[in-house]
Short mmCIF file of C-alpha atoms in Angstrom, two decimals:
data_model
loop_
_atom_site.label_atom_id
_atom_site.label_comp_id
_atom_site.label_asym_id
_atom_site.label_seq_id
_atom_site.Cartn_x
_atom_site.Cartn_y
_atom_site.Cartn_z
CA MET A 1 2.37 17.79 -24.34
CA PHE A 2 1.45 18.25 -20.80
CA VAL A 3 4.95 18.99 -19.50
CA GLN A 4 5.90 21.34 -22.73
CA HIS A 5 3.23 23.29 -21.71
CA MET A 6 4.25 23.68 -18.31
CA VAL A 7 7.24 24.55 -19.24
CA ALA A 8 6.27 27.27 -21.78
CA VAL A 9 4.28 28.78 -19.72
CA LEU A 10 6.39 29.23 -16.71
CA GLU A 11 7.41 32.47 -15.61
CA GLU A 12 11.10 33.84 -15.73
CA ARG A 13 12.15 32.88 -12.28
CA GLY A 14 9.18 29.85 -12.14
CA VAL A 15 9.03 26.46 -11.21
CA ALA A 16 7.08 23.50 -11.79
CA ALA A 17 6.47 20.62 -9.82
CA ILE A 18 4.37 18.16 -12.18
CA VAL A 19 3.03 14.61 -10.72
CA MET A 20 3.96 11.95 -14.03
CA PRO A 21 3.81 8.14 -14.00
CA HIS A 22 7.14 6.63 -14.15
CA GLY A 23 6.60 5.51 -17.58
CA VAL A 24 7.48 8.84 -19.16
CA LEU A 25 10.94 8.74 -17.50
CA PHE A 26 12.49 6.27 -19.30
CA ARG A 27 10.00 5.19 -22.46
CA GLY A 28 11.29 5.24 -26.01
CA GLY A 29 9.60 7.25 -29.44
CA LYS A 30 8.51 10.49 -28.68
CA GLU A 31 8.40 10.90 -25.24
CA ARG A 32 12.51 10.03 -24.96
CA ASP A 33 12.81 12.62 -28.06
CA ILE A 34 11.01 15.12 -25.13
CA ARG A 35 13.70 14.33 -22.25
CA GLU A 36 16.53 14.44 -24.68
CA GLN A 37 15.33 17.89 -25.18
CA LEU A 38 14.71 19.41 -21.70
CA LEU A 39 17.80 17.73 -20.81
CA LYS A 40 19.71 20.28 -23.78
CA ASP A 41 17.69 22.86 -22.62
CA ASP A 42 18.74 22.30 -18.78
CA CYS A 43 14.81 22.39 -17.63
CA ILE A 44 15.11 19.72 -15.51
CA GLU A 45 15.72 20.64 -11.85
CA ALA A 46 14.82 17.28 -10.00
CA VAL A 47 13.12 13.78 -10.30
CA ILE A 48 11.65 12.72 -7.16
CA GLY A 49 10.19 8.89 -6.94
CA LEU A 50 7.06 8.40 -4.61
CA GLY A 51 5.44 4.97 -3.49
CA PRO A 52 2.64 3.44 -4.61
CA ASN A 53 -0.79 3.55 -4.08
CA LEU A 54 -0.63 7.76 -2.90
CA PHE A 55 -3.11 9.00 -4.81
CA TYR A 56 -7.20 8.65 -5.72
CA GLY A 57 -7.84 6.33 -8.78
CA THR A 58 -4.33 5.02 -9.10
CA GLY A 59 -2.25 2.69 -7.18
CA ILE A 60 0.82 2.64 -9.27
CA PRO A 61 3.63 4.33 -8.13
CA ALA A 62 4.07 8.02 -9.38
CA CYS A 63 6.99 10.58 -9.88
CA VAL A 64 7.68 14.40 -9.37
CA LEU A 65 9.71 16.40 -12.35
CA VAL A 66 10.84 19.88 -10.98
CA LEU A 67 11.25 21.79 -13.88
CA ARG A 68 12.26 25.03 -14.53
CA ARG A 69 12.81 27.62 -17.80
CA PRO A 70 15.34 26.76 -20.20
CA HIS A 71 18.97 27.77 -18.69
CA ARG A 72 17.08 29.62 -15.76
CA LYS A 73 18.87 26.71 -12.70
CA HIS A 74 20.39 28.51 -9.97
CA LYS A 75 24.15 28.55 -11.20
CA ASP A 76 25.25 25.70 -8.66
CA ARG A 77 23.23 23.72 -10.35
CA ALA A 78 23.46 23.78 -13.70
CA GLY A 79 24.05 21.22 -16.00
CA LYS A 80 23.11 18.76 -12.91
CA VAL A 81 19.68 16.69 -11.94
CA LEU A 82 18.92 16.07 -8.46
CA PHE A 83 17.45 12.35 -8.12
CA ILE A 84 15.32 11.36 -4.94
CA ASN A 85 13.92 7.88 -4.54
CA ALA A 86 11.59 7.97 -1.89
CA ASP A 87 9.39 5.18 -2.83
CA ARG A 88 10.11 3.50 0.49
CA ASP A 89 8.99 6.36 2.42
CA PHE A 90 5.21 5.71 3.17
CA THR A 91 2.35 4.75 5.67
CA ALA A 92 0.64 1.75 4.37
CA GLY A 93 -3.27 1.77 5.37
CA ARG A 94 -6.22 -0.18 4.30
CA ASN A 95 -7.21 1.50 1.74
CA GLN A 96 -4.71 4.25 0.76
CA ASN A 97 -0.78 4.59 1.46
CA GLU A 98 -0.38 8.10 2.75
CA LEU A 99 2.83 10.33 3.18
CA ARG A 100 3.65 11.25 6.95
CA PRO A 101 5.01 14.59 7.73
CA GLU A 102 8.31 12.94 8.12
CA HIS A 103 8.77 11.67 4.96
CA VAL A 104 7.77 15.11 3.51
CA GLU A 105 9.99 17.19 5.46
CA LYS A 106 12.86 14.47 4.41
CA ILE A 107 11.89 15.03 0.51
CA VAL A 108 11.44 18.81 0.78
CA THR A 109 14.57 19.44 2.52
CA THR A 110 16.69 17.16 0.63
CA TYR A 111 15.42 18.79 -2.75
CA GLN A 112 15.73 22.73 -1.16
CA GLN A 113 19.47 21.75 0.87
CA TRP A 114 20.46 19.86 -2.22
CA ARG A 115 21.72 17.03 -0.50
CA GLN A 116 23.11 13.93 -1.35
CA ILE A 117 21.91 11.12 0.58
CA PRO A 118 23.32 7.39 0.02
CA ARG A 119 20.62 4.92 -1.26
CA TYR A 120 17.76 8.16 -1.39
CA SER A 121 19.41 11.10 -3.54
CA ARG A 122 22.55 11.62 -5.74
CA GLU A 123 23.27 14.71 -8.10
CA VAL A 124 23.14 13.41 -11.54
CA GLU A 125 25.25 15.38 -15.16
CA VAL A 126 23.28 15.67 -17.73
CA GLU A 127 26.30 15.33 -19.82
CA ASP A 128 25.71 11.59 -18.12
CA LEU A 129 22.11 11.32 -18.69
CA GLN A 130 22.38 12.53 -22.06
CA ALA A 131 24.85 9.70 -22.38
CA ALA A 132 22.07 7.12 -20.92
CA GLU A 133 19.87 8.03 -24.42
CA ALA A 134 18.30 10.41 -22.13
CA ASN A 135 16.76 7.58 -19.21
CA LEU A 136 15.91 9.20 -16.54
CA ASN A 137 14.91 5.72 -14.20
CA ILE A 138 15.03 6.86 -11.02
CA ARG A 139 16.77 3.35 -9.53
CA ARG A 140 18.88 3.27 -12.02
CA TRP A 141 20.47 6.56 -10.59
CA VAL A 142 19.69 6.19 -6.97
CA ASP A 143 19.07 2.05 -6.16
CA ASN A 144 17.82 2.05 -2.71
CA SER A 145 17.12 -1.38 -2.62
CA PRO A 146 17.52 -2.89 1.21
CA PRO A 147 21.05 -4.59 1.78
CA ALA A 148 21.16 -7.95 2.29
CA GLU A 149 21.10 -9.20 5.69
CA PRO A 150 24.44 -9.64 6.65
CA GLN A 151 25.31 -13.58 7.47
CA ASP A 152 28.66 -14.56 9.00
CA VAL A 153 29.44 -18.03 8.28
CA ARG A 154 31.94 -18.58 11.31
CA ALA A 155 29.50 -17.09 14.09
CA HIS A 156 26.33 -19.53 12.64
CA LEU A 157 28.96 -22.39 13.09
CA TYR A 158 30.71 -21.63 15.60
CA GLY A 159 28.66 -18.76 18.12
CA GLY A 160 29.49 -15.75 18.41
CA VAL A 161 28.65 -11.95 17.40
CA PRO A 162 30.58 -10.00 14.64
CA VAL A 163 32.33 -6.96 15.95
CA THR A 164 31.47 -5.41 12.47
CA GLU A 165 28.08 -6.15 12.80
CA VAL A 166 28.03 -5.06 16.42
CA ALA A 167 29.81 -1.60 15.01
CA ASP A 168 27.32 -0.66 12.12
CA ARG A 169 24.67 -0.29 14.53
CA ALA A 170 26.64 1.64 17.07
CA GLU A 171 24.81 4.80 16.20
CA LEU A 172 21.97 3.75 16.73
CA PHE A 173 22.44 3.17 19.91
CA ARG A 174 24.81 5.59 20.50
CA SER A 175 21.65 7.98 20.54
CA PHE A 176 20.30 6.53 23.63
CA GLY A 177 23.37 6.86 25.07
CA VAL A 178 23.80 2.89 25.18
CA ASP A 179 27.26 1.08 24.31
CA ALA A 180 26.45 -1.39 21.77
CA THR A 181 29.83 -3.40 23.30
CA GLU A 182 28.48 -3.40 26.66
CA LEU A 183 25.86 -6.01 25.96
CA PHE A 184 27.83 -8.46 24.86
CA ALA A 185 31.19 -10.20 26.34
CA VAL A 186 34.75 -9.77 24.57
CA ARG A 187 36.56 -12.94 23.35
CA ASP A 188 40.00 -12.34 24.82
CA ALA A 189 41.47 -14.78 22.43
CA ASP A 190 39.03 -13.94 19.40
CA PRO A 191 38.57 -10.26 19.16
CA ASP A 192 36.78 -10.64 15.88
CA TYR A 193 33.34 -11.79 17.78
CA TYR A 194 32.03 -11.54 20.84
CA ASP A 195 29.59 -13.68 23.09
CA PHE A 196 26.78 -12.58 24.56
CA LEU A 197 26.55 -12.15 28.57
CA PRO A 198 25.91 -15.45 30.99
CA GLU A 199 22.70 -13.48 31.65
CA GLY A 200 21.50 -14.95 28.73
CA PRO A 201 20.19 -12.71 25.39
CA ASP A 202 16.81 -12.39 26.75
CA ALA A 203 17.61 -11.39 30.20
CA THR A 204 20.27 -8.53 27.56
CA ALA A 205 17.26 -7.24 25.55
CA ALA A 206 15.16 -6.42 28.49
CA ARG A 207 17.59 -4.01 29.96
CA ILE A 208 17.86 -1.88 26.94
CA PRO A 209 14.98 0.14 27.59
CA TRP A 210 16.41 0.73 30.95
CA LEU A 211 19.41 1.57 29.05
CA ALA A 212 17.79 3.91 26.77
CA GLU A 213 16.01 5.38 29.98
CA LYS A 214 18.50 7.66 30.67
CA LYS A 215 18.74 9.39 27.56
CA LYS A 216 14.85 9.66 27.14
CA SER A 217 15.18 11.81 30.55
CA GLU A 218 16.86 14.02 29.12
CA LEU A 219 15.18 14.65 25.95
CA ASP A 220 11.89 15.30 28.65
CA GLU A 221 14.10 17.86 29.94
CA VAL A 222 15.52 19.64 26.53
CA TYR A 223 11.45 19.35 25.39
CA ALA A 224 10.22 20.75 28.90
CA THR A 225 12.50 23.89 29.08
CA TRP A 226 11.90 24.17 25.16
CA TRP A 227 8.17 24.16 25.72
CA LYS A 228 8.31 27.24 28.67
CA ALA A 229 10.49 29.44 26.48
CA HIS A 230 8.37 29.44 23.75
CA ALA A 231 4.72 29.05 25.06
CA PRO A 232 4.64 32.37 26.25
CA LEU A 233 4.90 33.82 22.14
CA PHE A 234 0.84 31.82 21.74
CA ALA A 235 -0.06 34.79 24.04
CA GLY A 236 1.62 37.18 21.32
CA LEU A 237 -0.08 35.48 18.83
CA ALA A 238 -3.67 37.51 19.59
CA ALA A 239 -2.13 40.49 19.59
CA ASP A 240 0.12 40.86 16.53
CA ARG A 241 -1.52 37.86 14.81
CA GLU A 242 1.64 36.99 12.94
CA LEU A 243 1.20 33.21 12.14
CA MET A 244 3.58 32.51 10.19
CA LYS A 245 6.38 34.41 12.10
CA LEU A 246 4.89 32.40 15.00
CA ARG A 247 5.21 28.73 12.98
CA SER A 248 8.79 29.30 11.63
CA GLY A 249 9.97 30.37 14.96
CA LEU A 250 8.67 27.13 16.76
CA LEU A 251 9.44 24.94 13.82
CA ASP A 252 13.16 26.11 13.76
CA ALA A 253 13.68 26.29 17.10
CA PHE A 254 12.07 22.84 18.16
CA LYS A 255 14.34 20.93 15.20
CA ARG A 256 17.28 22.72 16.77
CA ASP A 257 16.64 21.97 20.80
CA ILE A 258 15.39 18.51 20.19
CA GLY A 259 17.71 17.41 17.20
CA ALA A 260 20.36 18.34 19.68
CA VAL A 261 19.62 15.61 21.81
CA GLY A 262 20.20 13.01 19.14
CA VAL A 263 17.36 10.30 20.36
CA ILE A 264 15.49 10.99 16.70
CA ASP A 265 16.71 12.17 13.69
CA GLU A 266 16.34 15.32 11.78
CA PHE A 267 13.27 14.54 9.74
CA THR A 268 11.63 12.72 11.93
CA THR A 269 11.71 15.65 14.27
CA ALA A 270 11.02 18.12 11.66
CA GLY A 271 7.85 15.78 10.91
CA ILE A 272 6.82 16.29 14.00
CA ILE A 273 6.63 19.59 14.67
CA ALA A 274 5.15 20.29 11.22
CA ASP A 275 2.03 17.56 11.65
CA TRP A 276 1.74 19.19 15.17
CA TRP A 277 1.13 22.35 13.57
CA ALA A 278 -1.05 21.27 10.59
CA THR A 279 -3.09 19.36 12.67
CA ASN A 280 -3.76 22.70 15.32
CA ARG A 281 -3.90 24.91 12.30
CA TYR A 282 -7.40 26.00 12.60
CA ASP A 283 -7.43 26.39 16.40
CA MET A 284 -3.90 28.94 15.96
CA LYS A 285 -6.23 30.83 13.35
CA ALA A 286 -8.92 30.99 16.20
CA LEU A 287 -6.00 31.96 18.67
CA ALA A 288 -5.11 34.83 16.58
CA ALA A 289 -8.65 35.85 15.81
CA GLY A 290 -10.22 35.86 19.20
CA GLY A 291 -7.83 34.75 22.08
CA PHE A 292 -7.12 31.77 23.96
CA GLU A 293 -11.05 31.81 25.14
CA ARG A 294 -11.96 31.76 21.80
CA VAL A 295 -10.53 28.64 21.34
CA LEU A 296 -11.40 27.00 24.44
CA THR A 297 -15.02 27.95 23.79
CA GLY A 298 -14.67 26.13 20.26
CA TRP A 299 -13.40 22.87 21.80
CA VAL A 300 -16.28 23.08 24.09
CA ASP A 301 -18.98 23.60 21.65
CA SER A 302 -17.45 20.44 19.44
CA VAL A 303 -17.82 18.16 22.46
CA GLU A 304 -21.02 18.87 22.86
CA ALA A 305 -22.13 18.89 19.35
CA ILE A 306 -21.17 15.24 19.26
CA VAL A 307 -23.42 14.27 22.57
CA GLU A 308 -26.19 16.76 21.79
CA PRO A 309 -26.46 17.07 18.21
CA VAL A 310 -28.30 20.69 16.57
CA ILE A 311 -31.39 20.17 14.92
CA PRO A 312 -31.98 23.14 12.46
CA ASP A 313 -34.94 24.59 12.73
CA ASP A 314 -36.79 23.99 9.48
CA ASP A 315 -36.07 20.37 10.18
CA THR A 316 -39.60 18.45 9.54
CA THR A 317 -38.54 15.11 9.41
CA THR A 318 -39.70 12.98 12.78
CA ARG A 319 -36.21 11.34 12.78
CA LYS A 320 -34.60 11.49 16.30
CA THR A 321 -31.33 12.23 16.38
CA THR A 322 -29.42 9.17 18.10
CA VAL A 323 -26.17 9.08 20.08
CA THR A 324 -24.14 5.87 20.38
CA ALA A 325 -22.15 4.94 22.83
CA VAL A 326 -19.33 5.18 20.20
CA ASP A 327 -20.16 9.21 20.12
CA ARG A 328 -20.12 9.43 23.84
CA ARG A 329 -16.40 8.01 24.25
CA ARG A 330 -15.19 9.82 21.38
CA ALA A 331 -16.67 12.74 23.03
CA MET A 332 -14.60 11.96 26.64
CA ASP A 333 -11.69 11.07 24.74
CA GLN A 334 -11.03 15.12 23.48
CA PRO A 335 -8.36 15.99 25.05
CA VAL A 336 -9.92 19.27 26.20
CA VAL A 337 -12.20 17.20 28.89
CA ARG A 338 -9.15 15.31 30.36
CA VAL A 339 -7.88 18.80 31.24
CA LEU A 340 -11.02 20.38 32.29
CA ILE A 341 -12.80 17.25 34.41
CA PRO A 342 -10.07 14.69 34.91
CA GLU A 343 -11.86 12.92 37.78
CA PHE A 344 -14.79 12.80 36.13
CA LEU A 345 -12.84 10.51 33.86
CA ASP A 346 -11.28 8.82 36.40
CA ALA A 347 -14.60 7.97 37.63
CA VAL A 348 -15.81 6.83 34.18
CA ALA A 349 -12.81 4.59 33.80
CA ALA A 350 -13.99 3.07 37.34
CA ALA A 351 -17.42 2.45 36.51
CA ASP A 352 -16.10 0.73 32.88
CA LYS A 353 -14.03 -1.46 34.75
CA ALA A 354 -17.05 -2.28 37.67
CA VAL A 355 -19.49 -2.97 34.51
CA ALA A 356 -16.79 -5.07 33.35
CA GLU A 357 -16.19 -7.14 36.21
CA ALA A 358 -19.76 -7.56 36.61
CA ASP A 359 -20.43 -8.96 33.42
CA VAL A 360 -17.83 -11.65 34.26
CA ALA A 361 -18.93 -12.61 37.52
CA TYR A 362 -22.79 -12.82 36.03
CA LYS A 363 -21.66 -15.19 33.07
CA ALA A 364 -19.47 -17.53 35.35
CA ALA A 365 -22.68 -17.75 37.76
CA LEU A 366 -24.72 -18.83 34.63
CA GLU A 367 -22.19 -21.18 33.13
CA ALA A 368 -21.98 -22.53 36.46
CA LEU A 369 -25.39 -22.99 37.19
CA ALA A 370 -25.93 -24.26 33.58
CA GLU A 371 -23.25 -27.29 34.22
CA THR A 372 -25.17 -28.36 37.42
CA GLU A 373 -28.46 -28.21 35.75
CA GLY A 374 -27.55 -31.17 33.57
CA PRO A 375 -26.85 -30.85 29.69
CA GLU A 376 -30.58 -30.68 29.16
CA ALA A 377 -31.11 -27.36 30.93
CA ALA A 378 -27.71 -26.15 29.06
CA ASP A 379 -28.61 -26.88 25.42
CA GLU A 380 -31.91 -26.98 24.46
CA ASP A 381 -31.38 -28.63 21.09
CA ALA A 382 -33.04 -31.67 19.84
CA GLU A 383 -30.33 -33.92 20.10
CA ALA A 384 -29.64 -33.17 23.68
CA ASP A 385 -33.53 -33.88 24.16
CA GLU A 386 -33.63 -37.05 22.65
CA ALA A 387 -30.59 -38.59 24.31
CA THR A 388 -32.02 -37.85 27.65
CA GLU A 389 -35.65 -39.27 26.99
CA GLU A 390 -33.68 -42.41 25.89
CA GLY A 391 -31.62 -42.29 28.98
CA GLU A 392 -28.62 -42.31 27.60
CA PRO A 393 -26.73 -38.78 29.09
CA GLU A 394 -24.19 -37.23 27.01
CA GLU A 395 -20.78 -37.88 27.13
CA GLY A 396 -18.64 -36.48 29.55
CA ALA A 397 -21.67 -34.24 30.87
CA ALA A 398 -21.55 -33.12 34.58
CA PRO A 399 -24.28 -34.75 37.22
CA VAL A 400 -27.12 -33.08 38.04
CA ALA A 401 -26.63 -31.26 41.23
CA SER A 402 -29.13 -31.37 44.14
CA PRO A 403 -32.23 -29.26 44.07
CA GLU A 404 -30.38 -27.30 47.44
CA GLU A 405 -27.29 -26.63 45.22
CA ILE A 406 -29.30 -25.53 42.11
CA ALA A 407 -31.24 -23.41 44.24
CA ALA A 408 -27.68 -21.59 45.64
CA LEU A 409 -26.48 -21.16 42.38
CA SER A 410 -29.58 -19.18 40.92
CA ARG A 411 -29.82 -17.17 43.84
CA GLY A 412 -26.15 -16.26 43.20
CA ALA A 413 -26.58 -16.12 39.89
CA ALA A 414 -29.69 -13.57 40.52
CA ALA A 415 -27.07 -11.68 42.55
CA ARG A 416 -24.76 -11.33 39.74
CA LYS A 417 -27.46 -9.82 37.91
CA LYS A 418 -28.38 -7.54 39.91
CA ALA A 419 -24.92 -6.19 40.59
CA LEU A 420 -24.56 -5.91 36.85
CA ALA A 421 -27.56 -4.27 36.30
CA ALA A 422 -26.82 -1.36 39.35
CA ALA A 423 -23.24 -0.91 37.57
CA ARG A 424 -24.94 -0.26 34.20
CA LYS A 425 -27.07 2.22 35.96
CA LYS A 426 -24.33 3.89 37.52
CA ARG A 427 -22.18 3.91 34.39
CA LYS A 428 -25.46 5.43 32.64
CA ALA A 429 -25.76 8.29 35.04
CA LEU A 430 -22.45 9.25 34.73
CA ASP A 431 -23.37 9.80 30.75
CA GLU A 432 -26.07 12.08 31.71
CA VAL A 433 -24.07 14.65 33.83
CA PHE A 434 -21.18 14.82 31.35
CA LEU A 435 -22.33 17.39 29.87
CA ARG A 436 -23.27 19.40 32.66
CA GLN A 437 -19.60 17.87 34.34
CA LEU A 438 -17.94 19.72 31.39
CA ARG A 439 -20.01 22.75 31.42
CA ALA A 440 -19.50 23.90 35.20
CA ALA A 441 -15.44 23.24 34.56
CA TRP A 442 -15.61 25.28 31.42
CA ASP A 443 -17.17 28.33 33.37
CA VAL A 444 -14.68 28.31 36.51
CA VAL A 445 -12.24 28.13 33.93
CA LYS A 446 -13.82 31.34 32.37
CA ASP A 447 -14.71 33.31 35.25
CA ALA A 448 -12.95 32.16 38.12
CA GLU A 449 -9.80 31.45 37.27
CA GLU A 450 -7.58 34.44 36.04
CA GLY A 451 -5.50 33.25 32.85
CA GLY A 452 -7.83 29.75 32.83
CA PRO A 453 -8.56 29.68 29.39
CA GLU A 454 -4.84 30.50 28.74
CA ARG A 455 -3.67 27.61 31.09
CA VAL A 456 -6.02 25.08 29.45
CA VAL A 457 -5.47 25.38 25.94
CA LEU A 458 -1.01 25.26 26.38
CA GLU A 459 -2.01 22.36 28.58
CA VAL A 460 -4.04 20.22 25.57
CA LEU A 461 -1.57 21.96 22.79
CA ASP A 462 1.54 20.75 25.32
CA GLY A 463 -0.29 17.70 25.65
CA ASP A 464 -0.08 16.58 22.15
CA LEU A 465 2.84 17.97 20.97
CA SER A 466 4.37 15.62 23.85
CA GLY A 467 2.72 12.65 22.96
CA ARG A 468 4.00 12.89 19.40
CA LEU A 469 7.60 13.33 20.62
CA ASP A 470 7.01 10.21 23.23
CA SER A 471 5.51 8.45 20.66
CA ALA A 472 8.66 8.94 18.03
CA ALA A 473 11.21 8.24 21.00
CA ALA A 474 9.40 4.85 21.98
CA ARG A 475 9.48 3.18 17.99
CA ARG A 476 13.32 4.12 18.41
CA ARG A 477 13.46 2.46 20.96
CA ARG A 478 11.70 -0.26 20.13
CA GLU A 479 14.71 -0.37 17.35
CA LEU A 480 16.75 -0.98 19.61
CA VAL A 481 15.44 -4.11 20.86
CA ALA A 482 14.59 -5.57 17.72
CA ALA A 483 18.31 -5.09 16.40
CA PHE A 484 19.56 -7.06 19.37
CA ARG A 485 17.04 -9.42 19.01
CA ASN A 486 18.22 -9.54 15.10
CA TRP A 487 21.62 -10.89 16.71
CA THR A 488 19.97 -13.41 19.04
CA GLU A 489 17.90 -15.10 16.67
CA LYS A 490 20.67 -15.51 13.88
CA TYR A 491 23.54 -16.64 16.59
CA ALA A 492 22.87 -17.25 19.78
CA VAL A 493 22.25 -21.04 18.84
CA SER A 494 25.39 -22.27 16.68
CA LEU A 495 26.08 -25.56 14.65
CA THR A 496 28.48 -26.51 17.45
CA ASP A 497 25.93 -26.02 19.96
CA LEU A 498 22.63 -28.26 17.72
CA GLU A 499 25.18 -30.91 17.15
CA ALA A 500 26.24 -31.25 20.74
CA GLU A 501 22.60 -31.68 21.65
CA SER A 502 22.09 -33.94 19.31
CA ASP A 503 25.01 -36.35 20.65
CA GLY A 504 23.67 -35.78 23.62
CA ALA A 505 19.68 -36.74 22.60
CA ALA A 506 21.40 -39.94 20.48
CA GLY A 507 23.10 -40.58 23.87
CA GLU A 508 20.28 -40.31 26.05
CA LEU A 509 18.03 -42.82 23.29
CA GLY A 510 20.92 -45.06 23.27
CA THR A 511 20.81 -45.39 26.96
CA TRP A 512 17.36 -45.98 26.90
CA LEU A 513 17.41 -48.81 24.24
CA GLU A 514 20.12 -50.77 26.13
CA GLU A 515 17.57 -50.78 29.47
CA LEU A 516 14.73 -52.32 26.88
CA GLY A 517 17.11 -54.44 25.78
CA TYR A 518 17.42 -53.49 22.65
CA ALA A 519 21.15 -52.31 22.07
CA GLN A 520 22.93 -53.83 18.98
#
């Protein structure tokens, strides 16, 4: 009834996208009658399957029905329905799963461009759906079940890596400029199988990131060129305030230039820039409204609000606002802080390291002192006291040291404690001057440096986007290593190797039995 109502109230060229449970796609009775009529009127344009636990209040997977007015589809799509099975495209979360930007971009691009991607999307004629009793079950038309892991029996028995399996993953390796065939030794007498190189599969796997580094450097160069060409566009945003025009230009150019390198697939590339824009959209609005200085002022104010929360004047409570160490760390982790006062953050890191080292040294001194003073000093429980009174020291306890040794260790522990207190005091002093350092750096950038706010804002935005790109490239590079290690786990040790090892062990056992006089 709800779906029928949405179709009835659509404008002549309107489109409805309705989130529904999967049951409406295949249940019988009246629901099947409704589906048959919708197909007869050619109202259903696309059916999109989504993953589980994406919506609040329910963990079941859902689908999206894309509907139009009867017989109002574009002529290229008339009499056809596009099925998109995206139920595997999500990022698992603790309480709820999430559609990442690359997942959204893949779904939207596939629908808008009417693409047919194997194991992901398929165009089905309405006549075929009607012949199947209007069964719109997505997996019936687009089965995205992962293919079974290939297992070559001959390779398991006699060793080697099948050439066909390497060829199937060649495109993945080529995206990073790595020739997968160079990771193996060719068999002259058996061209259908490779051998692992003499250096061993572990050494080969360790070389793969190094082999991929050249392509990663190319990606970095292309990105740097892209950013240099498009960074000036942000300065024009405050003048023309064409926010969506800037977004469209950035997204299209980023997908074109970064995608041309071939390291990252087109949907992930689009997801990176789309997610970056969505994360920074309010900063872009502030930039359009007030320029770079307004954006930077907002960033600095947000850091100050974390460390020194503002208490309203009409607040009559006597409760004090407590700023925890976690809050301070969160404030220092803000990207603008790294750009404005990098030397200060280096000093904080050094102070944190000093505190950690002093703490370890102090605990080690206490443990050494406890061991030399005997079990009753190290363990004050009643059982240890009773054993001491009866003259039965705890089994395995270290002998009691001389008073001179205990005194020396006590002095050492006291010195370590004093060093720890000094390190903590120094670290606390840095917390106290953090905001003063930040404000001073902000004043210099704002008043003394020409174009300072623009430089800082662009550096922060650049760091955010390049960091996302680096993370995606690193994930892709790990896929190379994972693919090679998968071959290693399957084929590095063959049945022939195991039999040879077993025969060697049996022969060695027979030799031992003969030496002991137990040979038959």
